[in-house]
Amino acid sequence: QVQLVQSGAEVKKPGASVKLSCKASGYTFSNYYIHWVRQAPGQGLEWMGVIDPSGGDTTYAQVFQGTVSMTRETSTTTVYMELSSLRSDDTALYFCARVSAGFDAFDIWGQGTMVIVSS
Amino acid sequence: QSVLTQPPSVSGAPGQRVTISCSGSNSNIGAGFDVHWYQQLPGTAPKLLIYGNDNRPSGVPDRFSGSKSGTSASLAMTGLQAEDEGDYYCQSFDSSLTAHVFGSGTKVNVL
């Protein structure tokens, strides 16, 4: 079935970087954009950016410019999101999500990856 | 502070009807961008509930419906059930921010 499976939880120190993965299966990888959305504990959803798995083009939310990088590996149908210069307020659950065909709605979500930033 | 404003919580008894509002501006909902709604049950990833303002994905009960007018949108839930307890988010695109934006989220309580 169509699914996105994300990598496991991470614990990092302030100032470090973290690279999360999101493996797609059950559909044609290159046909659907993948977005990243995060959710701090007890808070709402925050859009981080998007990658086109076909050509690798990316667009990032302004607040993440300079600290986030999204890449993809077509051979393994995997998308990666790297966040650098981590701070304690980057502690959150990070989701990858696929955009549906024809609409800008996120129709398939990964299970989420918890990132804890603590000294 | 979220670009799209939702009430923090709504409550209703089983079987009742509740609505959740999503208030935006002329750079997002009012500019004609679609509104989508997500349901997030405790401890789970969000699930697409309504897309393109008023469309239900396959498998979503017709108890859920969406509408949009001007700079606002609404999600209506009829025949409220205990399993509907969770958080609900609206989402659209903002041309000023050039970003996808989410509402602040609404917690639905079934009394």
mmCIF file of C-alpha atoms in Angstrom:
data_model
loop_
_atom_site.group_PDB
_atom_site.id
_atom_site.type_symbol
_atom_site.label_atom_id
_atom_site.label_comp_id
_atom_site.label_asym_id
_atom_site.label_seq_id
_atom_site.Cartn_x
_atom_site.Cartn_y
_atom_site.Cartn_z
ATOM 1 C CA GLN A 1 0.000 0.000 0.000
ATOM 2 C CA VAL A 2 0.975 3.637 -0.324
ATOM 3 C CA GLN A 3 3.068 4.630 2.661
ATOM 4 C CA LEU A 4 5.835 6.834 3.980
ATOM 5 C CA VAL A 5 8.074 5.275 6.622
ATOM 6 C CA GLN A 6 10.310 7.566 8.635
ATOM 7 C CA SER A 7 13.525 6.936 10.534
ATOM 8 C CA GLY A 8 13.726 6.531 14.284
ATOM 9 C CA ALA A 9 13.931 9.014 17.119
ATOM 10 C CA GLU A 10 17.006 11.177 17.591
ATOM 11 C CA VAL A 11 18.584 12.940 20.561
ATOM 12 C CA LYS A 12 20.993 15.744 19.726
ATOM 13 C CA LYS A 13 22.930 18.422 21.525
ATOM 14 C CA PRO A 14 22.416 22.140 20.784
ATOM 15 C CA GLY A 15 24.418 23.232 17.775
ATOM 16 C CA ALA A 16 24.462 19.782 16.192
ATOM 17 C CA SER A 17 22.731 18.660 13.001
ATOM 18 C CA VAL A 18 20.198 15.919 12.400
ATOM 19 C CA LYS A 19 19.274 14.129 9.168
ATOM 20 C CA LEU A 20 15.920 12.372 8.972
ATOM 21 C CA SER A 21 14.735 9.997 6.289
ATOM 22 C CA CYS A 22 11.354 9.291 4.749
ATOM 23 C CA LYS A 23 11.023 6.202 2.537
ATOM 24 C CA ALA A 24 8.174 6.121 0.056
ATOM 25 C CA SER A 25 6.587 2.964 -1.279
ATOM 26 C CA GLY A 26 3.476 1.824 -3.112
ATOM 27 C CA TYR A 27 3.433 4.592 -5.715
ATOM 28 C CA THR A 28 5.582 6.288 -8.381
ATOM 29 C CA PHE A 29 8.077 8.215 -6.283
ATOM 30 C CA SER A 30 8.851 10.935 -8.816
ATOM 31 C CA ASN A 31 5.214 11.923 -9.374
ATOM 32 C CA TYR A 32 4.396 13.427 -5.978
ATOM 33 C CA TYR A 33 6.030 16.255 -4.046
ATOM 34 C CA ILE A 34 7.065 15.520 -0.452
ATOM 35 C CA HIS A 35 6.693 18.125 2.298
ATOM 36 C CA TRP A 36 8.066 18.265 5.824
ATOM 37 C CA VAL A 37 5.927 19.482 8.720
ATOM 38 C CA ARG A 38 6.886 19.657 12.369
ATOM 39 C CA GLN A 39 4.958 19.754 15.616
ATOM 40 C CA ALA A 40 6.498 20.924 18.868
ATOM 41 C CA PRO A 41 5.195 19.215 22.017
ATOM 42 C CA GLY A 42 1.623 20.309 22.678
ATOM 43 C CA GLN A 43 1.698 22.721 19.742
ATOM 44 C CA GLY A 44 0.268 22.958 16.244
ATOM 45 C CA LEU A 45 1.600 22.026 12.823
ATOM 46 C CA GLU A 46 4.362 24.070 11.151
ATOM 47 C CA TRP A 47 5.251 23.741 7.464
ATOM 48 C CA MET A 48 9.004 23.524 6.807
ATOM 49 C CA GLY A 49 9.388 23.033 3.083
ATOM 50 C CA VAL A 50 8.937 20.833 0.047
ATOM 51 C CA ILE A 51 11.011 18.798 -2.378
ATOM 52 C CA ASP A 52 10.178 17.651 -5.894
ATOM 53 C CA PRO A 53 11.467 14.057 -5.983
ATOM 54 C CA SER A 54 11.667 14.212 -9.774
ATOM 55 C CA GLY A 55 14.216 17.001 -10.201
ATOM 56 C CA GLY A 56 15.207 17.652 -6.595
ATOM 57 C CA ASP A 57 13.973 21.250 -6.582
ATOM 58 C CA THR A 58 13.223 22.582 -3.128
ATOM 59 C CA THR A 59 11.337 25.426 -1.480
ATOM 60 C CA TYR A 60 11.812 26.194 2.186
ATOM 61 C CA ALA A 61 9.764 28.229 4.636
ATOM 62 C CA GLN A 62 11.483 31.535 5.280
ATOM 63 C CA VAL A 63 12.023 30.769 8.968
ATOM 64 C CA PHE A 64 14.092 27.705 8.012
ATOM 65 C CA GLN A 65 16.167 29.280 5.254
ATOM 66 C CA GLY A 66 19.819 28.581 5.929
ATOM 67 C CA THR A 67 19.231 25.794 8.434
ATOM 68 C CA VAL A 68 17.240 23.173 6.511
ATOM 69 C CA SER A 69 18.218 21.078 3.510
ATOM 70 C CA MET A 70 15.982 18.579 1.725
ATOM 71 C CA THR A 71 17.382 15.996 -0.673
ATOM 72 C CA ARG A 72 16.230 12.817 -2.314
ATOM 73 C CA GLU A 73 17.669 9.524 -3.483
ATOM 74 C CA THR A 74 15.612 8.166 -6.350
ATOM 75 C CA SER A 75 17.255 4.732 -6.302
ATOM 76 C CA THR A 76 15.873 4.053 -2.834
ATOM 77 C CA THR A 77 12.763 6.285 -3.109
ATOM 78 C CA THR A 78 13.863 8.118 -0.003
ATOM 79 C CA VAL A 79 13.670 11.780 0.907
ATOM 80 C CA TYR A 80 15.947 13.313 3.521
ATOM 81 C CA MET A 81 15.612 16.420 5.682
ATOM 82 C CA GLU A 82 18.653 17.801 7.439
ATOM 83 C CA LEU A 83 18.325 20.496 10.082
ATOM 84 C CA SER A 84 21.462 22.186 11.322
ATOM 85 C CA SER A 85 22.430 24.467 14.223
ATOM 86 C CA LEU A 86 19.855 22.764 16.394
ATOM 87 C CA ARG A 87 18.345 24.635 19.323
ATOM 88 C CA SER A 88 16.150 23.430 22.161
ATOM 89 C CA ASP A 89 13.070 24.843 20.421
ATOM 90 C CA ASP A 90 13.726 22.475 17.502
ATOM 91 C CA THR A 91 12.547 19.682 19.787
ATOM 92 C CA ALA A 92 9.533 18.386 17.916
ATOM 93 C CA LEU A 93 7.870 15.567 16.044
ATOM 94 C CA TYR A 94 8.847 15.800 12.375
ATOM 95 C CA PHE A 95 6.508 14.465 9.693
ATOM 96 C CA CYS A 96 6.984 13.937 5.988
ATOM 97 C CA ALA A 97 3.818 14.118 3.902
ATOM 98 C CA ARG A 98 2.915 13.538 0.266
ATOM 99 C CA VAL A 99 0.899 16.053 -1.709
ATOM 100 C CA SER A 100 -2.167 14.646 -3.430
ATOM 101 C CA ALA A 101 -2.558 14.741 -7.179
ATOM 102 C CA GLY A 102 -4.451 17.843 -8.278
ATOM 103 C CA PHE A 103 -4.643 19.503 -4.869
ATOM 104 C CA ASP A 104 -2.139 20.970 -2.418
ATOM 105 C CA ALA A 105 -3.445 18.667 0.298
ATOM 106 C CA PHE A 106 -1.231 16.256 2.220
ATOM 107 C CA ASP A 107 -2.893 12.908 1.606
ATOM 108 C CA ILE A 108 -0.293 10.502 2.991
ATOM 109 C CA TRP A 109 1.744 11.137 6.135
ATOM 110 C CA GLY A 110 4.711 9.379 7.659
ATOM 111 C CA GLN A 111 4.454 8.191 11.233
ATOM 112 C CA GLY A 112 6.691 11.002 12.467
ATOM 113 C CA THR A 113 10.202 11.162 13.923
ATOM 114 C CA MET A 114 10.791 12.637 17.358
ATOM 115 C CA VAL A 115 13.851 14.859 17.648
ATOM 116 C CA ILE A 116 14.942 15.951 21.097
ATOM 117 C CA VAL A 117 17.529 18.697 21.418
ATOM 118 C CA SER A 118 19.040 18.796 24.884
ATOM 119 C CA SER A 119 22.392 19.418 26.477
ATOM 120 C CA GLN B 1 1.037 33.057 15.869
ATOM 121 C CA SER B 2 -0.818 31.159 13.150
ATOM 122 C CA VAL B 3 -1.872 32.851 9.925
ATOM 123 C CA LEU B 4 -5.152 30.933 10.014
ATOM 124 C CA THR B 5 -7.221 31.344 13.171
ATOM 125 C CA GLN B 6 -9.292 28.557 14.699
ATOM 126 C CA PRO B 7 -11.129 28.378 18.038
ATOM 127 C CA PRO B 8 -9.012 26.552 20.651
ATOM 128 C CA SER B 9 -11.772 24.065 21.426
ATOM 129 C CA VAL B 10 -15.316 23.045 20.647
ATOM 130 C CA SER B 11 -17.483 20.608 22.565
ATOM 131 C CA GLY B 12 -20.589 18.607 21.876
ATOM 132 C CA ALA B 13 -22.554 15.649 23.128
ATOM 133 C CA PRO B 14 -22.648 12.406 21.185
ATOM 134 C CA GLY B 15 -24.935 12.759 18.189
ATOM 135 C CA GLN B 16 -24.740 16.529 18.103
ATOM 136 C CA ARG B 17 -23.398 18.805 15.370
ATOM 137 C CA VAL B 18 -20.343 20.991 15.844
ATOM 138 C CA THR B 19 -18.556 23.362 13.521
ATOM 139 C CA ILE B 20 -14.979 24.606 13.455
ATOM 140 C CA SER B 21 -14.138 27.916 11.821
ATOM 141 C CA CYS B 22 -10.906 28.830 10.061
ATOM 142 C CA SER B 23 -10.371 32.542 9.552
ATOM 143 C CA GLY B 24 -7.771 33.780 7.083
ATOM 144 C CA SER B 25 -7.107 36.828 4.946
ATOM 145 C CA ASN B 26 -6.898 38.089 1.390
ATOM 146 C CA SER B 27 -3.435 36.574 0.953
ATOM 147 C CA ASN B 28 -4.578 33.002 1.617
ATOM 148 C CA ILE B 29 -8.206 31.823 1.763
ATOM 149 C CA GLY B 30 -9.533 35.091 0.345
ATOM 150 C CA ALA B 31 -7.102 34.889 -2.551
ATOM 151 C CA GLY B 32 -8.811 31.736 -3.754
ATOM 152 C CA PHE B 33 -6.429 29.119 -2.397
ATOM 153 C CA ASP B 34 -8.039 25.859 -1.392
ATOM 154 C CA VAL B 35 -8.612 24.937 2.236
ATOM 155 C CA HIS B 36 -7.927 21.426 3.511
ATOM 156 C CA TRP B 37 -8.757 19.909 6.885
ATOM 157 C CA TYR B 38 -6.888 17.318 8.945
ATOM 158 C CA GLN B 39 -7.834 15.208 11.929
ATOM 159 C CA GLN B 40 -5.135 14.297 14.422
ATOM 160 C CA LEU B 41 -6.145 11.719 16.981
ATOM 161 C CA PRO B 42 -4.013 11.428 20.135
ATOM 162 C CA GLY B 43 -0.575 10.007 19.438
ATOM 163 C CA THR B 44 -1.044 9.704 15.688
ATOM 164 C CA ALA B 45 -0.069 11.529 12.510
ATOM 165 C CA PRO B 46 -2.579 13.925 10.954
ATOM 166 C CA LYS B 47 -5.086 12.414 8.549
ATOM 167 C CA LEU B 48 -6.593 14.223 5.570
ATOM 168 C CA LEU B 49 -10.288 14.781 6.254
ATOM 169 C CA ILE B 50 -11.396 17.331 3.637
ATOM 170 C CA TYR B 51 -9.508 18.520 0.555
ATOM 171 C CA GLY B 52 -10.231 21.267 -1.956
ATOM 172 C CA ASN B 53 -12.627 23.049 0.449
ATOM 173 C CA ASP B 54 -15.449 20.504 0.356
ATOM 174 C CA ASN B 55 -14.230 17.119 -0.901
ATOM 175 C CA ARG B 56 -13.936 13.971 1.212
ATOM 176 C CA PRO B 57 -11.214 11.409 0.530
ATOM 177 C CA SER B 58 -12.345 7.841 0.114
ATOM 178 C CA GLY B 59 -13.160 6.329 3.486
ATOM 179 C CA VAL B 60 -14.027 9.551 5.300
ATOM 180 C CA PRO B 61 -17.628 9.397 6.572
ATOM 181 C CA ASP B 62 -20.125 11.873 5.154
ATOM 182 C CA ARG B 63 -20.624 13.139 8.723
ATOM 183 C CA PHE B 64 -17.712 15.435 7.896
ATOM 184 C CA SER B 65 -18.212 18.330 5.485
ATOM 185 C CA GLY B 66 -16.311 21.457 4.537
ATOM 186 C CA SER B 67 -17.217 24.843 3.142
ATOM 187 C CA LYS B 68 -15.496 28.071 2.217
ATOM 188 C CA SER B 69 -16.704 31.633 1.859
ATOM 189 C CA GLY B 70 -14.694 34.809 1.459
ATOM 190 C CA THR B 71 -11.707 34.737 3.788
ATOM 191 C CA SER B 72 -13.029 31.905 5.973
ATOM 192 C CA ALA B 73 -13.748 28.209 5.886
ATOM 193 C CA SER B 74 -15.616 25.810 8.124
ATOM 194 C CA LEU B 75 -15.599 22.148 9.028
ATOM 195 C CA ALA B 76 -18.895 20.647 10.156
ATOM 196 C CA MET B 77 -19.172 17.381 12.042
ATOM 197 C CA THR B 78 -22.608 15.843 12.486
ATOM 198 C CA GLY B 79 -23.570 12.824 14.567
ATOM 199 C CA LEU B 80 -20.618 13.432 16.876
ATOM 200 C CA GLN B 81 -18.967 10.239 18.151
ATOM 201 C CA ALA B 82 -16.520 9.572 20.990
ATOM 202 C CA GLU B 83 -13.925 8.502 18.420
ATOM 203 C CA ASP B 84 -13.989 12.021 16.946
ATOM 204 C CA GLU B 85 -12.135 13.423 19.954
ATOM 205 C CA GLY B 86 -8.871 14.925 18.809
ATOM 206 C CA ASP B 87 -7.321 17.952 17.181
ATOM 207 C CA TYR B 88 -8.439 19.424 13.862
ATOM 208 C CA TYR B 89 -6.386 21.705 11.632
ATOM 209 C CA CYS B 90 -7.196 23.748 8.544
ATOM 210 C CA GLN B 91 -4.501 24.364 5.947
ATOM 211 C CA SER B 92 -4.092 26.610 2.917
ATOM 212 C CA PHE B 93 -1.433 28.499 0.980
ATOM 213 C CA ASP B 94 -0.372 32.070 1.669
ATOM 214 C CA SER B 95 0.878 34.139 -1.263
ATOM 215 C CA SER B 96 2.498 36.823 0.901
ATOM 216 C CA LEU B 97 4.555 34.255 2.803
ATOM 217 C CA THR B 98 4.894 31.938 -0.218
ATOM 218 C CA ALA B 99 4.246 29.142 2.222
ATOM 219 C CA HIS B 100 1.749 26.498 3.146
ATOM 220 C CA VAL B 101 0.079 27.545 6.378
ATOM 221 C CA PHE B 102 -1.860 25.705 9.049
ATOM 222 C CA GLY B 103 -4.527 26.880 11.393
ATOM 223 C CA SER B 104 -3.870 27.090 15.110
ATOM 224 C CA GLY B 105 -5.781 23.881 15.692
ATOM 225 C CA THR B 106 -9.047 23.068 17.444
ATOM 226 C CA LYS B 107 -9.543 20.412 20.085
ATOM 227 C CA VAL B 108 -12.857 18.620 19.784
ATOM 228 C CA ASN B 109 -14.273 17.347 23.061
ATOM 229 C CA VAL B 110 -17.110 14.842 23.089
ATOM 230 C CA LEU B 111 -19.016 15.310 26.339
#
